[in-house]
Structure formats: C-alpha cells, structure tokens
CSV table of C-alpha atoms and ligand atoms in Angstrom, one decimal:
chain,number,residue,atom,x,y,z
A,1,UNK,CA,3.7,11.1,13.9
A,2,UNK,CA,1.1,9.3,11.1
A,3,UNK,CA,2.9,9.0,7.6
A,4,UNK,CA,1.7,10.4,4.9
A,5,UNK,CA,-1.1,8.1,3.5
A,6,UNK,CA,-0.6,6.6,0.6
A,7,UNK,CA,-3.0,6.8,-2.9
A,8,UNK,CA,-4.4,3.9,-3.9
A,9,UNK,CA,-6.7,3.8,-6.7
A,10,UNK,CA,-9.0,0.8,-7.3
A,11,UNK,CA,-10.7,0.3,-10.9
A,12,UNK,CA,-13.9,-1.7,-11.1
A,13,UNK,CA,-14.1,-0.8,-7.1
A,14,UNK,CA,-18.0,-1.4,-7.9
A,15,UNK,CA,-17.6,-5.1,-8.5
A,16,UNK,CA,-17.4,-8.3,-6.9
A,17,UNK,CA,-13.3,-8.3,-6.5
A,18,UNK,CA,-13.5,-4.1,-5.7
A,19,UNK,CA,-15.5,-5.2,-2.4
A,20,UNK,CA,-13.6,-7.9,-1.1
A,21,UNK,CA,-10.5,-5.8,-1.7
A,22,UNK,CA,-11.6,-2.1,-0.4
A,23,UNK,CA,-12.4,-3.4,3.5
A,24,UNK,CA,-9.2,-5.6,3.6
A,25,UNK,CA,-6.9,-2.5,2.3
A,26,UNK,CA,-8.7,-0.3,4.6
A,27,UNK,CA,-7.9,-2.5,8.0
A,28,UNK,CA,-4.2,-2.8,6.7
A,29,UNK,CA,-4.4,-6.1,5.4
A,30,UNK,CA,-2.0,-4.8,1.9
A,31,UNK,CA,0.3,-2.0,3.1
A,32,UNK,CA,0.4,-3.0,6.9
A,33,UNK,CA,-0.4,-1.3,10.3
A,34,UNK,CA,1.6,1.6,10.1
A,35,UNK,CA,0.1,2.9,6.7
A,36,UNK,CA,-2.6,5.1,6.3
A,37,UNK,CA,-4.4,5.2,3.2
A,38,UNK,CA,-6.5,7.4,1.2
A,39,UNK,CA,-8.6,5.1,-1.0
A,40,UNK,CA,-9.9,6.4,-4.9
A,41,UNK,CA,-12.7,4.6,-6.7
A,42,UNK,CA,-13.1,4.3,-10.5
A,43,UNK,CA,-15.9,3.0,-12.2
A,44,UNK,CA,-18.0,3.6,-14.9
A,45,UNK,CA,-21.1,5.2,-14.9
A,46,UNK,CA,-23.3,2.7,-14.3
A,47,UNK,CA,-21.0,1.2,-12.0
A,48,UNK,CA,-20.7,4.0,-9.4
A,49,UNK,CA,-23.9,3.7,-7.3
A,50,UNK,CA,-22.4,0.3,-6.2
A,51,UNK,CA,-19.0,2.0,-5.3
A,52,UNK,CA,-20.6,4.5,-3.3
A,53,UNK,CA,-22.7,1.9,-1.6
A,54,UNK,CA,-18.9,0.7,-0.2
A,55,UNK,CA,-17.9,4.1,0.7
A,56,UNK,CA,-20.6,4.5,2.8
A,57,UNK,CA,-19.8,1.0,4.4
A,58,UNK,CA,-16.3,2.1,4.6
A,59,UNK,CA,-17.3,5.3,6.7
A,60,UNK,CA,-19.5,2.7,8.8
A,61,UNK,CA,-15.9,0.7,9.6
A,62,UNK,CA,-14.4,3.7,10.8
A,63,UNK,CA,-11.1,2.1,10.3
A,64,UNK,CA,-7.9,4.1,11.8
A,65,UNK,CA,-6.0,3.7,8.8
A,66,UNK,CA,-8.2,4.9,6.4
A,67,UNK,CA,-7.7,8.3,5.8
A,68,UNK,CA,-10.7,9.1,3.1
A,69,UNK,CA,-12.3,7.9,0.0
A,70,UNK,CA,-13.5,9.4,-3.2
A,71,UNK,CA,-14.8,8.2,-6.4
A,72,UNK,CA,-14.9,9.1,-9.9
A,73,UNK,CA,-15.7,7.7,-13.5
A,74,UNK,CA,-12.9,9.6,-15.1
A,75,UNK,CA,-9.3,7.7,-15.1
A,76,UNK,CA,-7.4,11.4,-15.1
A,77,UNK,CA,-9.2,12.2,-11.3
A,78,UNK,CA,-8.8,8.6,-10.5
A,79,UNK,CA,-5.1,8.4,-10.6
A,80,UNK,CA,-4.3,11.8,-9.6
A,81,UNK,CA,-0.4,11.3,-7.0
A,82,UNK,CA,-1.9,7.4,-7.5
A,83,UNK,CA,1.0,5.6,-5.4
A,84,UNK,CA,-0.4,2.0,-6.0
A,85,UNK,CA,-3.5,1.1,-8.7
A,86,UNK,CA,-5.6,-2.2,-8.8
A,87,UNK,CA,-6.6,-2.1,-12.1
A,88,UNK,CA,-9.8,-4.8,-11.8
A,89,UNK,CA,-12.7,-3.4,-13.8
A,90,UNK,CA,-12.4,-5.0,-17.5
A,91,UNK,CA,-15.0,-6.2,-20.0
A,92,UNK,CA,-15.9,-9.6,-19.2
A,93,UNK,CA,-16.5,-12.4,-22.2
A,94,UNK,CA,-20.1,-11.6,-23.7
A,95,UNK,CA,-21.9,-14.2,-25.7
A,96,UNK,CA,-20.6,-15.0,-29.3
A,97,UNK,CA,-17.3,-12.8,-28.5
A,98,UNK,CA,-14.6,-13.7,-30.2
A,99,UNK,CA,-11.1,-13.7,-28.1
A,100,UNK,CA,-10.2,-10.7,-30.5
A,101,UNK,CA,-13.3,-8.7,-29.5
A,102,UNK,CA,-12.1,-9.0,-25.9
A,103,UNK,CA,-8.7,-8.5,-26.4
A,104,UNK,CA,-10.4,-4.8,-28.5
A,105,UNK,CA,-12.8,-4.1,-25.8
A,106,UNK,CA,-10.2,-4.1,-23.1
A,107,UNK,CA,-7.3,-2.2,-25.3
A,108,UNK,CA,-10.4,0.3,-25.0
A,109,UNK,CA,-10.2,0.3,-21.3
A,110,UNK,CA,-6.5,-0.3,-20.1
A,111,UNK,CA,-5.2,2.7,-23.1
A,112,UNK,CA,-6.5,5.2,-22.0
A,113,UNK,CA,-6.2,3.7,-17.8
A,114,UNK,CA,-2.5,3.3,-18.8
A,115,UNK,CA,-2.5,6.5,-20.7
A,116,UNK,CA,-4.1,8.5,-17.9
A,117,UNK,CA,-1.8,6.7,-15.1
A,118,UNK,CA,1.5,7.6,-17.3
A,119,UNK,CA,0.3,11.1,-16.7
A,120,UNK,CA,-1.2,11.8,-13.5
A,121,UNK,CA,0.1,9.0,-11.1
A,122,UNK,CA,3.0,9.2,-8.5
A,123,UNK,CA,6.1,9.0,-10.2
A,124,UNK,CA,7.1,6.0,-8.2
A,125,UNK,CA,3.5,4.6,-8.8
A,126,UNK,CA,3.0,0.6,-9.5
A,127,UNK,CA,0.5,-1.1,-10.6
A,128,UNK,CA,-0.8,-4.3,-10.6
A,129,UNK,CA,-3.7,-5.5,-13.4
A,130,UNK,CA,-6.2,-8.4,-12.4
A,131,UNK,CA,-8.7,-7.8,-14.7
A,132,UNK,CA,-8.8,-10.2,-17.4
A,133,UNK,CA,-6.6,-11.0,-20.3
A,134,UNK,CA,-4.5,-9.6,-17.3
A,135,UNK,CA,-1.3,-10.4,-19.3
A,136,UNK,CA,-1.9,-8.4,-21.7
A,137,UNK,CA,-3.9,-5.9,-20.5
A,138,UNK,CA,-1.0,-5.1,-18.5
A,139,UNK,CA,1.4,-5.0,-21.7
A,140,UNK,CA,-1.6,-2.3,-23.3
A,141,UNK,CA,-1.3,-0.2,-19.9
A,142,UNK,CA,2.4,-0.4,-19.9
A,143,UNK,CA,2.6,1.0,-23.5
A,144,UNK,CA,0.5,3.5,-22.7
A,145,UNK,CA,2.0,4.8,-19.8
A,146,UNK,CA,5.0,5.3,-21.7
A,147,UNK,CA,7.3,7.5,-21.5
A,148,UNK,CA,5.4,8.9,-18.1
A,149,UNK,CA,6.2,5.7,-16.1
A,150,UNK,CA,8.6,2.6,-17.0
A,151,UNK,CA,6.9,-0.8,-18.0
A,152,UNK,CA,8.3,-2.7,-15.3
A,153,UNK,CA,6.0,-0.9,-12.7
A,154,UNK,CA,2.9,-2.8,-14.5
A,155,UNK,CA,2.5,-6.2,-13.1
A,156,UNK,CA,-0.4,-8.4,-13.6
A,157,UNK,CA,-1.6,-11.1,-10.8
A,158,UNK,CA,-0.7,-14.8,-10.8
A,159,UNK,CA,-0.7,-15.0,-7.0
A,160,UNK,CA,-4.1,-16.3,-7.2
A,161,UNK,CA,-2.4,-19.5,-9.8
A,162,UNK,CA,0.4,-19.9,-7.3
A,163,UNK,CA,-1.9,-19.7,-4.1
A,164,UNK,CA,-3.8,-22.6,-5.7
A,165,UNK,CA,-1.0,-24.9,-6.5
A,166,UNK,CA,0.4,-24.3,-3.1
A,167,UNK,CA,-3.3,-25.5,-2.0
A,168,UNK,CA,-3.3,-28.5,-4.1
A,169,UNK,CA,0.2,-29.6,-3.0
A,170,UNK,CA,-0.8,-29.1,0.9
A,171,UNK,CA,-3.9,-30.5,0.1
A,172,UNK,CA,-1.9,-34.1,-1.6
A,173,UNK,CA,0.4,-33.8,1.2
A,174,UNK,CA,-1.7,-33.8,4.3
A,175,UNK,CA,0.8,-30.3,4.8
A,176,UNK,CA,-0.1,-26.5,5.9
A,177,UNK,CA,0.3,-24.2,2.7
A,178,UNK,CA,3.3,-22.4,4.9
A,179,UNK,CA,5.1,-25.9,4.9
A,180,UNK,CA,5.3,-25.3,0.9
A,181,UNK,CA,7.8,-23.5,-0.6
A,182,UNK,CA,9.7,-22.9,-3.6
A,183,UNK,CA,6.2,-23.6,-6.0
A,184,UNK,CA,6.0,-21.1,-9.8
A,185,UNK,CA,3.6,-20.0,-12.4
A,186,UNK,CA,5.3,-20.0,-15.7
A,187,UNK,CA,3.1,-18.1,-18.6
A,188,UNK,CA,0.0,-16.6,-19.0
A,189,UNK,CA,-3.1,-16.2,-16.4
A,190,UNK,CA,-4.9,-18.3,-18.5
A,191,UNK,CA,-5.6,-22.4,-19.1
A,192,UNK,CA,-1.9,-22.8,-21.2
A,193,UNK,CA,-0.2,-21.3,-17.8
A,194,UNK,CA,2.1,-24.2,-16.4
A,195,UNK,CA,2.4,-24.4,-12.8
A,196,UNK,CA,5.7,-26.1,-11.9
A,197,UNK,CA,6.7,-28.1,-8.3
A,198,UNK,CA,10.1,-29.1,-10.0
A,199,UNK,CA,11.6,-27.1,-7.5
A,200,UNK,CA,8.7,-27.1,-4.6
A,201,UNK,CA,9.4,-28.3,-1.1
A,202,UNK,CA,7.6,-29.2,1.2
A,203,UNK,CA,8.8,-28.5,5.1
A,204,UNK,CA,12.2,-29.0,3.2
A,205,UNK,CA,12.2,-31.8,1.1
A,206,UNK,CA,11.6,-31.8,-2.2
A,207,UNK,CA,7.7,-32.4,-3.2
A,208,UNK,CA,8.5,-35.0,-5.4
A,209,UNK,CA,10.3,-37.4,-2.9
A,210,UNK,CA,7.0,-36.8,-0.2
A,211,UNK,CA,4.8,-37.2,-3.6
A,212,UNK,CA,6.9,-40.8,-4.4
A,213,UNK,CA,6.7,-41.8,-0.7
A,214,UNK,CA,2.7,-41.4,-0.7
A,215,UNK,CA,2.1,-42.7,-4.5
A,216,UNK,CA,4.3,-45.9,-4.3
A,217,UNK,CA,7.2,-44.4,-6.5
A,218,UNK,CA,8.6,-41.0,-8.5
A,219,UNK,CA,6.8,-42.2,-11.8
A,220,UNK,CA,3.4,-42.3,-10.1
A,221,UNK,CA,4.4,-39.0,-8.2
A,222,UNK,CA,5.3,-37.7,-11.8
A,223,UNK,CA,1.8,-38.8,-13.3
A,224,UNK,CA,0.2,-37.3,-10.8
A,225,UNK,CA,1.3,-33.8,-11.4
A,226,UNK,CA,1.0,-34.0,-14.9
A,227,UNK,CA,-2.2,-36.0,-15.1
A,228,UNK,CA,-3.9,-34.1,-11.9
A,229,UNK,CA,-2.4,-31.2,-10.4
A,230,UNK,CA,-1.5,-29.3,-13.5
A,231,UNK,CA,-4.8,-29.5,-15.0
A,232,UNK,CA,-6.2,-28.6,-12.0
A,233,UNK,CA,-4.3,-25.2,-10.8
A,234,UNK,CA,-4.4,-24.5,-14.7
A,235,UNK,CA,-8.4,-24.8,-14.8
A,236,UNK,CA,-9.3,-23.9,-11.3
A,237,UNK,CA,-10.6,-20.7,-12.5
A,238,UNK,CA,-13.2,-22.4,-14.8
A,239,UNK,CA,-14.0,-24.9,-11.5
A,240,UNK,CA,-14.8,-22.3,-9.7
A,241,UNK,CA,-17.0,-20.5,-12.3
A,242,UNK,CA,-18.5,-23.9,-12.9
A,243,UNK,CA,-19.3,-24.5,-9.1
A,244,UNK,CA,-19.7,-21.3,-8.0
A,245,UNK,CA,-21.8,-19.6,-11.0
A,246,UNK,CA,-19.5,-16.5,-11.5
A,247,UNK,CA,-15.4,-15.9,-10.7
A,248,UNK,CA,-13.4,-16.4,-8.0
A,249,UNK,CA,-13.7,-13.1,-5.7
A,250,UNK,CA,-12.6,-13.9,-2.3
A,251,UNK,CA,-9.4,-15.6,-3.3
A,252,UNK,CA,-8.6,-13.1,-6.1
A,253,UNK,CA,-9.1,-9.7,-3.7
A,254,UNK,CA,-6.8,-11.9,-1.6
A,255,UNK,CA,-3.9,-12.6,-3.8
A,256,UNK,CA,-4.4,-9.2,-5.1
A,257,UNK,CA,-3.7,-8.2,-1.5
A,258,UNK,CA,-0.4,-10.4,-1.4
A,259,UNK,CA,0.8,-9.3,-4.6
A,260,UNK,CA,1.1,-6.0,-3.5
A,261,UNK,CA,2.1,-6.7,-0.2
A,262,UNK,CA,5.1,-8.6,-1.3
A,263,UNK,CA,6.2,-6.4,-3.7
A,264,UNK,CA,5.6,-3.3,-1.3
A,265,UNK,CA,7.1,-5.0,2.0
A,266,UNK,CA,9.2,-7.8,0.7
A,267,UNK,CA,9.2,-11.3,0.3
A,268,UNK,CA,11.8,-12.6,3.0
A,269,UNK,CA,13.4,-14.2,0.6
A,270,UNK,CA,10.5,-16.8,-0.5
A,271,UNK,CA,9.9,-17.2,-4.0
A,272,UNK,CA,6.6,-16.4,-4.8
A,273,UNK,CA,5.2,-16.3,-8.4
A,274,UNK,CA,4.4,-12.8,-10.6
A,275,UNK,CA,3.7,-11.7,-14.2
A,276,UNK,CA,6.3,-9.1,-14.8
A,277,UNK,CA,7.7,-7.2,-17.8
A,278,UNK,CA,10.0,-9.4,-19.2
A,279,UNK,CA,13.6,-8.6,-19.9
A,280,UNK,CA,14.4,-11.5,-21.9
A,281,UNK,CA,14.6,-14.1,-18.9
A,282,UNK,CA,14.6,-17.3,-19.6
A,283,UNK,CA,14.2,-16.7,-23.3
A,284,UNK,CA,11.2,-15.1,-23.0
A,285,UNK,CA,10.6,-11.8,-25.9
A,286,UNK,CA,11.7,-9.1,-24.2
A,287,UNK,CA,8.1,-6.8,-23.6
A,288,UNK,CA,5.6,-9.5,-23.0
A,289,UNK,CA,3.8,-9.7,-19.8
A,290,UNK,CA,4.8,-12.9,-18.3
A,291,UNK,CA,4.3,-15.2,-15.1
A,292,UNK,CA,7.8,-15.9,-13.4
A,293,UNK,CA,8.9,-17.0,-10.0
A,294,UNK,CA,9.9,-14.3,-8.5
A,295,UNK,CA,11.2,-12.3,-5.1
A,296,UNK,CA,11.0,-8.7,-4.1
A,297,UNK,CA,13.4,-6.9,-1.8
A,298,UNK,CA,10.5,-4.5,-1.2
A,299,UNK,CA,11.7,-2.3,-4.5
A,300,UNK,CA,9.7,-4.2,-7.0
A,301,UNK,CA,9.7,-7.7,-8.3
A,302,UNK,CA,12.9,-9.8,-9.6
A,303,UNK,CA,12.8,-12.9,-11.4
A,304,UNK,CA,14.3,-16.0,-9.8
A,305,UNK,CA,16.6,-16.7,-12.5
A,306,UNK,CA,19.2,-20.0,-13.2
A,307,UNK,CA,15.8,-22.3,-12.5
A,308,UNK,CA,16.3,-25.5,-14.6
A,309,UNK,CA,12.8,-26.7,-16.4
A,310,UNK,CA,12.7,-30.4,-18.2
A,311,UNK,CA,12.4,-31.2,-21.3
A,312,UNK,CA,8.2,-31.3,-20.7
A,313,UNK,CA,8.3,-28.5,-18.3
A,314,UNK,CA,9.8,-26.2,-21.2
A,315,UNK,CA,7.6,-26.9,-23.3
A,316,UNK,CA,4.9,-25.8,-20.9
A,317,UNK,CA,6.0,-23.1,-21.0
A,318,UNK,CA,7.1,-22.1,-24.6
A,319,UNK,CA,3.4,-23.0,-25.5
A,320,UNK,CA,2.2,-20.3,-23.0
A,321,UNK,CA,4.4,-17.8,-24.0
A,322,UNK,CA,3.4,-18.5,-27.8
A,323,UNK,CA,-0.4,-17.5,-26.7
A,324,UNK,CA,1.0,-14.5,-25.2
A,325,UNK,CA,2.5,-13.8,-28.1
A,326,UNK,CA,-0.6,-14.2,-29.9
A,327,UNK,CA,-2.4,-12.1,-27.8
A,328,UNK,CA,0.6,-9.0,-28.4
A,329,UNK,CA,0.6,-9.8,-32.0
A,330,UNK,CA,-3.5,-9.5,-32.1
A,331,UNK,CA,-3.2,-6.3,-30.1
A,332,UNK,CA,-0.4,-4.8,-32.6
A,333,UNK,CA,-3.2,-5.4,-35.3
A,334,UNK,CA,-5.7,-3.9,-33.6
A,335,UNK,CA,-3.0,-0.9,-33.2
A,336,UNK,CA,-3.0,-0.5,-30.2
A,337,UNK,CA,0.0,-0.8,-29.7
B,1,NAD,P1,-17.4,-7.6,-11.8
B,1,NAD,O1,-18.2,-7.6,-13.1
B,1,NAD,O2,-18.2,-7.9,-10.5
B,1,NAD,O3,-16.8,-6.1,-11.6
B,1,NAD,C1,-16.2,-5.4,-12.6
B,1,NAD,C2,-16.4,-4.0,-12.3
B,1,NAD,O4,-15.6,-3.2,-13.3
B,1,NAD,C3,-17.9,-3.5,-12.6
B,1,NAD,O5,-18.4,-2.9,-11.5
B,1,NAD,C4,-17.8,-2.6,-13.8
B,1,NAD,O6,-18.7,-1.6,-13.8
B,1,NAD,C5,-16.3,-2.1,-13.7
B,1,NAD,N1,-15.8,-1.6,-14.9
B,1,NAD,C6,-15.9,-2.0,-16.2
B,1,NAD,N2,-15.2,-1.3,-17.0
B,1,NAD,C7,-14.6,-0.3,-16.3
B,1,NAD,C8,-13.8,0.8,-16.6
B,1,NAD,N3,-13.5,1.1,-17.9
B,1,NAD,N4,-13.3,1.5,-15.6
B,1,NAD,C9,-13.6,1.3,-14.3
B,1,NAD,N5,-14.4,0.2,-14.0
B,1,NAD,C10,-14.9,-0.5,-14.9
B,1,NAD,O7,-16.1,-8.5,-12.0
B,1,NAD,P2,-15.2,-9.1,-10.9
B,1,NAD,O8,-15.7,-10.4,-10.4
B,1,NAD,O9,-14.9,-8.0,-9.9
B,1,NAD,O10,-13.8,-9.4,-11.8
B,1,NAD,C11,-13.1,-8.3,-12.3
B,1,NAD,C12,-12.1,-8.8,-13.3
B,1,NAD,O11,-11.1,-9.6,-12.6
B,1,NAD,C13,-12.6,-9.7,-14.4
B,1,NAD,O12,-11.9,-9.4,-15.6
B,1,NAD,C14,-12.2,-11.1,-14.0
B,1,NAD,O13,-12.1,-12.0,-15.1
B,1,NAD,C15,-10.8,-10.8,-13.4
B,1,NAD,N6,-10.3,-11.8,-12.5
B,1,NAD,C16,-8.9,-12.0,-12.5
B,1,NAD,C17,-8.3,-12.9,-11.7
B,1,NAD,C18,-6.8,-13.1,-11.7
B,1,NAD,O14,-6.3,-14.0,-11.0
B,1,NAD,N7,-6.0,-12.4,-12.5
B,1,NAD,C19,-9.1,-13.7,-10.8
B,1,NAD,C20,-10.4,-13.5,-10.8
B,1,NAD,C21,-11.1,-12.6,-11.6
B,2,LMR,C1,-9.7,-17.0,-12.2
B,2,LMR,O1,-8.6,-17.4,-12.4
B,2,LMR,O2,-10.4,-17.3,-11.3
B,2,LMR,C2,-10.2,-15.9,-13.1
B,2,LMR,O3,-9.2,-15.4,-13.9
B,2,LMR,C3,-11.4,-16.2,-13.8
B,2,LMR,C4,-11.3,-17.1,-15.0
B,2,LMR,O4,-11.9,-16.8,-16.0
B,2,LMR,O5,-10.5,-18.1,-14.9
C-alpha cells in the first residue's frame, strides 16, 4: 500500500532555484521512490503566476509520486502539516543596499516564515533555508519558530560549497567526485567560509599526498590549496554570477536536493558538510547558524566532532564565525531577535 505522502513546502517556488527543484522532488530525486509527495508553493504576489506556470507543467509530468500541488502567498496555508520546507525565496542585494538593509529585509521575510512554521508545520517538520544570508536567515526562522519547533530542525545549505570543493579536488586530481571523501565547509555561506581538505581523501589516500605527488612536493601541494582552491570554492558563487549573469540554479536545486536527502535517508556514514544550529562544537557560540562537517543517521544532522584544524585552518575559521557573529549581533539590533 502507498505511504502517506509527505508535505513539502517550497518558498520562492516562482524562481529560478523553485523550478529546478519542484520537477526533481516530484520524480523522487529528494525523498526517494517509495515516497509520495504532496507539493505546496509560496510566493508572493507577484510571484505566483510564475508558480502556477510550474504546476501546470507539473500536471503535464504526470509523475506517480506526486500526489498534488497547491499554492498560496500566505506562509500560515503554506506550511499547514509541512513535513519538510525549502525556504528559497529571499530579498536579493538591490543597488546601494547596505549588508544591514539585507540582513532587515530578510528578518522581514524568514520572521514571520519561521513564525508561521513554528505554528502550523508537522511537529517533526525540518527545514532547510537556501535563500541568502542563509546562515542567518536560518538563526531568524529558528527564533521564530520557537517554542513551536526546536532550532536544530533549521538547517541552512552548504552542500552547494562542499559539492564544489569536491569538484575542484576531482578536477586537480584527474579523480571522479565519488573517489573524494572526507572534504568540510567550516563557517558561513559566504566569501569568509573556509573549505578544508586537511582531512579529504581521495580513493583512500589523503589529498595532500596525491596533491604533493602531482605538484613536485607537500609545500607546493599546500600553496595550492591556499593560493587556488580556497579562493576558488570560497568565491565560486561570484564566478558563476560573473559568468553566468545571475546565481547558480542548477547546482543549488541540486545540493538543495542532497541536503535533504542525506539528512532524510542517511549519509552511510560519509561525512558531508551542513550549517547546523550549533551546540557549542568546536568552540563555536552556542545559537549561531554554522557550516560543519557533518553525518546523518537519517534523524537529523550530527557534527563530526574531534576534527583537528591547523593553526591557519583555525583561523579560517574563527574569522568566519566572527562575520556570523556580526551578522546575529546586527540582527539583535534590528530586534529581531
Ligand atoms: P529568484 O529571484 O529567481 O527567485 C526568488 C523567488 O522568491 C521569486 O520568485 C520571489 O518572488 C520569491 N520571493 C521573494 N520573497 C518571498 C517571500 N517573502 N515569500 C515567498 N517567496 C518569495 O532567485 P533564485 O535564483 O531562485 O535564488 C533564491 C535565493 O537562493 C537567493 O537568495 C540566492 O542568493 C540564494 N542562493 C543560495 C545558495 C546557497 O548555496 N545557499 C545558492 C544559490 C542561490
Ligand atoms: C552561490 O553560492 O552560488 C549563491 O549563494 C549566490 C552567491 O551570491 O554567491
């Protein structure tokens, strides 16, 4: 007998990320074959002929698996028994905006989204944030889901970071990205985020030795993660704008897809890399919203804890945890918090 089909509420479902996501969730690509699910669309006003333009192309699929769509421009229908939520839709960067006013103009958004989801939602519900400041606008949503649903349901999405550094190292390596392992995102989603290979492997040996072997030695293996492939995965978001003319979509619906997947279905025991409500780890303040490697049992992601990080590779990281703290500390002002 069919299961149950399981909620899942996309925000910003009218947008570039909401249509590469909504056909891949459909076919089973996030919850798997033997999961039906019921799909619910929020937008804004203006935004909701474009989201009805994908249900109708979702009826047109006539997946098996899909067991009905509906839409709405108010967050309290939206996330009515919502199971999972995608929370995309978020004010993008205008011209002369100060990192304040977008910090403001999304508190506006992921309040009353978090507010609205501490109410309505599945009591089990999780939710992962992609649109941007992610970090934080996860921490917002969090808080204001509270006491209806516990912060460490709200995740925010660094898959896309870690997807790329696995791609980069392949790439250096003349490897398949399934012959990497072991790869993190430290930090924020942002350009301060440190993506580490300290403890990457590549088809089992560590990606500094195969780095050393095809640079002539581990201090030109060294330089060329901190002098290429750090930058790189840090900034590929602005490459992409750069070369593409707008954001990543494609890759973003798709780590969207394997964030939730993993967390949902487990991650075999890989590490793969998460922001997550922290609980102190690693000396991070408790409450901030930060990337980790981590691993899901398929109850929710864990942090890989007892991970050594260098001297350089700390402070990596300490920096990107001060802008997060920025970013809380700006939000607190604005309190919203
Ligand atoms: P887009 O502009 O194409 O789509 C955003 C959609 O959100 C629009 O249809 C808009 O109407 C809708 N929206 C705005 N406010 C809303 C609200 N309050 N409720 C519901 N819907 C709302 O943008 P996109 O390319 O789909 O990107 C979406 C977000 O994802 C951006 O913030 C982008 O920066 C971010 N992003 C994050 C990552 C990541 O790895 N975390 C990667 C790529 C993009
Ligand atoms: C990305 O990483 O592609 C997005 O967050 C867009 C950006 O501004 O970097």
């Amino acid at each position: 007998m069919a299961s149950e089909p399981t909620t899942v509420t996309i925000t910003g479902a009218g947008g570039q990320i909401g249509y590469a996501l909504l056909f891949r969730i459909a076919a089973g690509d996030m919850l798997g074959e033997g999961r039906p699910v019921r799909l619910r669309l929020l937008e804004i006003p203006q935004g909701l002929r474009s989201a009805e333009g994908a249900a109708l192309e979702l009826q047109d699929c006539a997946f098996p698996l899909l067991h009905g769509v509906e839409l709405s421009d108010d967050p309290r229908v939206a996330f009515e028994g919502a199971d999972i939520c995608l929370l995309v839709g978020a004010r993008p960067r205008g011209p002369g905006m100060e990192r304040a006013d977008l910090l403001a103009a999304n508190a506006g958004i992921f309040g009353p989204q978090g507010a609205a989801i501490g109410e309505v939602a599945a009591d089990d519900v999780r939710v992962v944030v992609v649109g941007n400041p992610a970090n934080t606008n996860a921490l917002i949503a969090a808080a204001s889901a509270s006491p209806g649903v516990p912060a460490h349901r709200f995740t925010a999405l660094t898959r896309l970071d870690h997807n790329r550094a696995v791609g980069q190292l392949a790439e250096a390596l003349d490897a398949r990205p399934g012959d990497i392992a072991g790869v993190a995102i430290w930090g924020n989603h942002s350009a301060t985020q440190f993506p580490d290979a300290a403890h990457a492997t590549v088809r089992g040996e560590p990606v500094i030795d195969a780095l050393a072997t095809r640079l002539g030695g581990v201090e030109a293996a060294r330089a060329w993660l901190d002098d290429v492939f750090i930058p790189r995965v840090a900034r590929r978001g602005a490459e992409i704008i750069e070369v593409r003319g707008s954001s990543s979509v494609a890759s973003a619906a798709n780590a969207a897809i394997e964030h939730v997947r993993d967390e949902q279905r487990g991650t075999g025991g890989r590490t793969t890399s998460a922001a997550v409500v922290s609980r102190g780890e690693y000396g991070v303040p408790e409450g901030l919203v930060c990337s980790f490697p981590v691993v899901s049992d398929g109850e929710g992601y864990r942090v890989v804890e007892g991970l050594d990080l260098d001297e350089r590779g700390r402070a990596r990281f300490e920096a990107s945890v001060a802008e997060l703290e920025a970013e809380r500390e700006a939000v607190e002002a604005l309190g919203v918090l």
